[in-house]
mmCIF file of C-alpha atoms in Angstrom:
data_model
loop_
_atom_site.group_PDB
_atom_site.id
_atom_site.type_symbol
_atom_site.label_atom_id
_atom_site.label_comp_id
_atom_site.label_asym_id
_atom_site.label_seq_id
_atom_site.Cartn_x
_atom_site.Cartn_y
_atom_site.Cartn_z
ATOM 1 C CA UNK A 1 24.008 48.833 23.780
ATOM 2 C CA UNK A 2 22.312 47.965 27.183
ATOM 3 C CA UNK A 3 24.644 50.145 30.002
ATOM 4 C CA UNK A 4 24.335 47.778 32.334
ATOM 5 C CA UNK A 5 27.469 45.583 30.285
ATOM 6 C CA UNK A 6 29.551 49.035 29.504
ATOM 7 C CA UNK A 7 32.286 50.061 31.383
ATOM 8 C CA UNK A 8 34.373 53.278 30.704
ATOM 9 C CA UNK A 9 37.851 52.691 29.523
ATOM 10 C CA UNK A 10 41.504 55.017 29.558
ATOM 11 C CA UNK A 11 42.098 53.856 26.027
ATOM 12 C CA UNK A 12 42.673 56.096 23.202
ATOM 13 C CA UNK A 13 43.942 55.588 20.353
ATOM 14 C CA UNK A 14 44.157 58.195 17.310
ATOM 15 C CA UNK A 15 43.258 57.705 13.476
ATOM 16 C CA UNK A 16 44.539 60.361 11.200
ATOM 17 C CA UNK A 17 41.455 61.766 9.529
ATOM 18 C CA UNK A 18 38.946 60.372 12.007
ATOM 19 C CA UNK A 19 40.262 61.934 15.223
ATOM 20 C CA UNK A 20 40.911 60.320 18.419
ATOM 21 C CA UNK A 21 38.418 57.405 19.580
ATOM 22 C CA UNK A 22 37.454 56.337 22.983
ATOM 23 C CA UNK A 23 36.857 52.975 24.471
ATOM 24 C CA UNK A 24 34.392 51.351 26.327
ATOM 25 C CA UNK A 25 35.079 47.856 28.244
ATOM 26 C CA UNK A 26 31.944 44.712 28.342
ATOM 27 C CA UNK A 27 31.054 42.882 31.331
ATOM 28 C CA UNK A 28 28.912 39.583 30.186
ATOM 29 C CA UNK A 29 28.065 36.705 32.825
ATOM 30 C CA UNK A 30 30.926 38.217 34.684
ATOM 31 C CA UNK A 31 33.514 38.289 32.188
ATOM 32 C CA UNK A 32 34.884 41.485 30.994
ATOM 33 C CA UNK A 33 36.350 41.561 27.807
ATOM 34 C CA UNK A 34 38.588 45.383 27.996
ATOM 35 C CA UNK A 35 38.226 47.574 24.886
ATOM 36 C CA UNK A 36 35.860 45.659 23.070
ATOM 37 C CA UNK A 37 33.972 48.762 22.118
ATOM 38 C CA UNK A 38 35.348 51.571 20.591
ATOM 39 C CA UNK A 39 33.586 55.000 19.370
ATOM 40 C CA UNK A 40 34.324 58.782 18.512
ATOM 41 C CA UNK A 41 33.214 61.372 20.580
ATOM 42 C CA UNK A 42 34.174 64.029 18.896
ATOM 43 C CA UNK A 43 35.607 63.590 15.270
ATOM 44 C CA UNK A 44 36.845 65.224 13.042
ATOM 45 C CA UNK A 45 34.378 67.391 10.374
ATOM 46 C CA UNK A 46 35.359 64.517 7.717
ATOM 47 C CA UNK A 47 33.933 61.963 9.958
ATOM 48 C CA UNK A 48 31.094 63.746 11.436
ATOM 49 C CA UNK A 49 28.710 60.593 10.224
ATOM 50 C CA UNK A 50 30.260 58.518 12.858
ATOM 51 C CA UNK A 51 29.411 60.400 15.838
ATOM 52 C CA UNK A 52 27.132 58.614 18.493
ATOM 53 C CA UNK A 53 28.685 55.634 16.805
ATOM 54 C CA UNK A 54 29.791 52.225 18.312
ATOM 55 C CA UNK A 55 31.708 49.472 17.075
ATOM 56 C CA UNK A 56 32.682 46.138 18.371
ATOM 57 C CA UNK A 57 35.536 44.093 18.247
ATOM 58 C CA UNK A 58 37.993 41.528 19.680
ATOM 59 C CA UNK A 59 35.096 38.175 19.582
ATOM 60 C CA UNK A 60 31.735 40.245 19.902
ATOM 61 C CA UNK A 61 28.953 39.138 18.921
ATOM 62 C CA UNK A 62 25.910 41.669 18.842
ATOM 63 C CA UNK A 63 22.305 39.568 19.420
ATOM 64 C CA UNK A 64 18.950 41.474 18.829
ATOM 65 C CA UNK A 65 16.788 40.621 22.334
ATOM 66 C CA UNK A 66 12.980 41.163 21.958
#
């Protein structure tokens, strides 16, 4: 995820056995689509594996660059 599209967001929202996730907004060609990124900074010891973890929602599309 290049930082130079990421943009903190307020969200949370809170999954039972996951723990509470954080947001992260993406600015493309100057249009920002809110939320659109969502991860766990600190989970819960069940869902330790997804730490450092990003996922992408609401229309993105994720394109390898070389």
């Amino acid at each position: 995820m290049k930082p130079e599209y990421v943009s903190d967001s307020s969200t949370n929202t809170v999954c039972p056995w996951k723990g509470t996730a954080s947001y992260y907004s993406l600015t493309v060609d100057g249009s920002t689509n809110e939320d659109a990124v969502w991860y766990y900074p600190s989970p819960k010891p069940e869902a330790e594996q997804i730490r450092d973890r990003v996922a992408f929602w609401r229309g993105v599309e994720v394109r390898e660059v070389h």
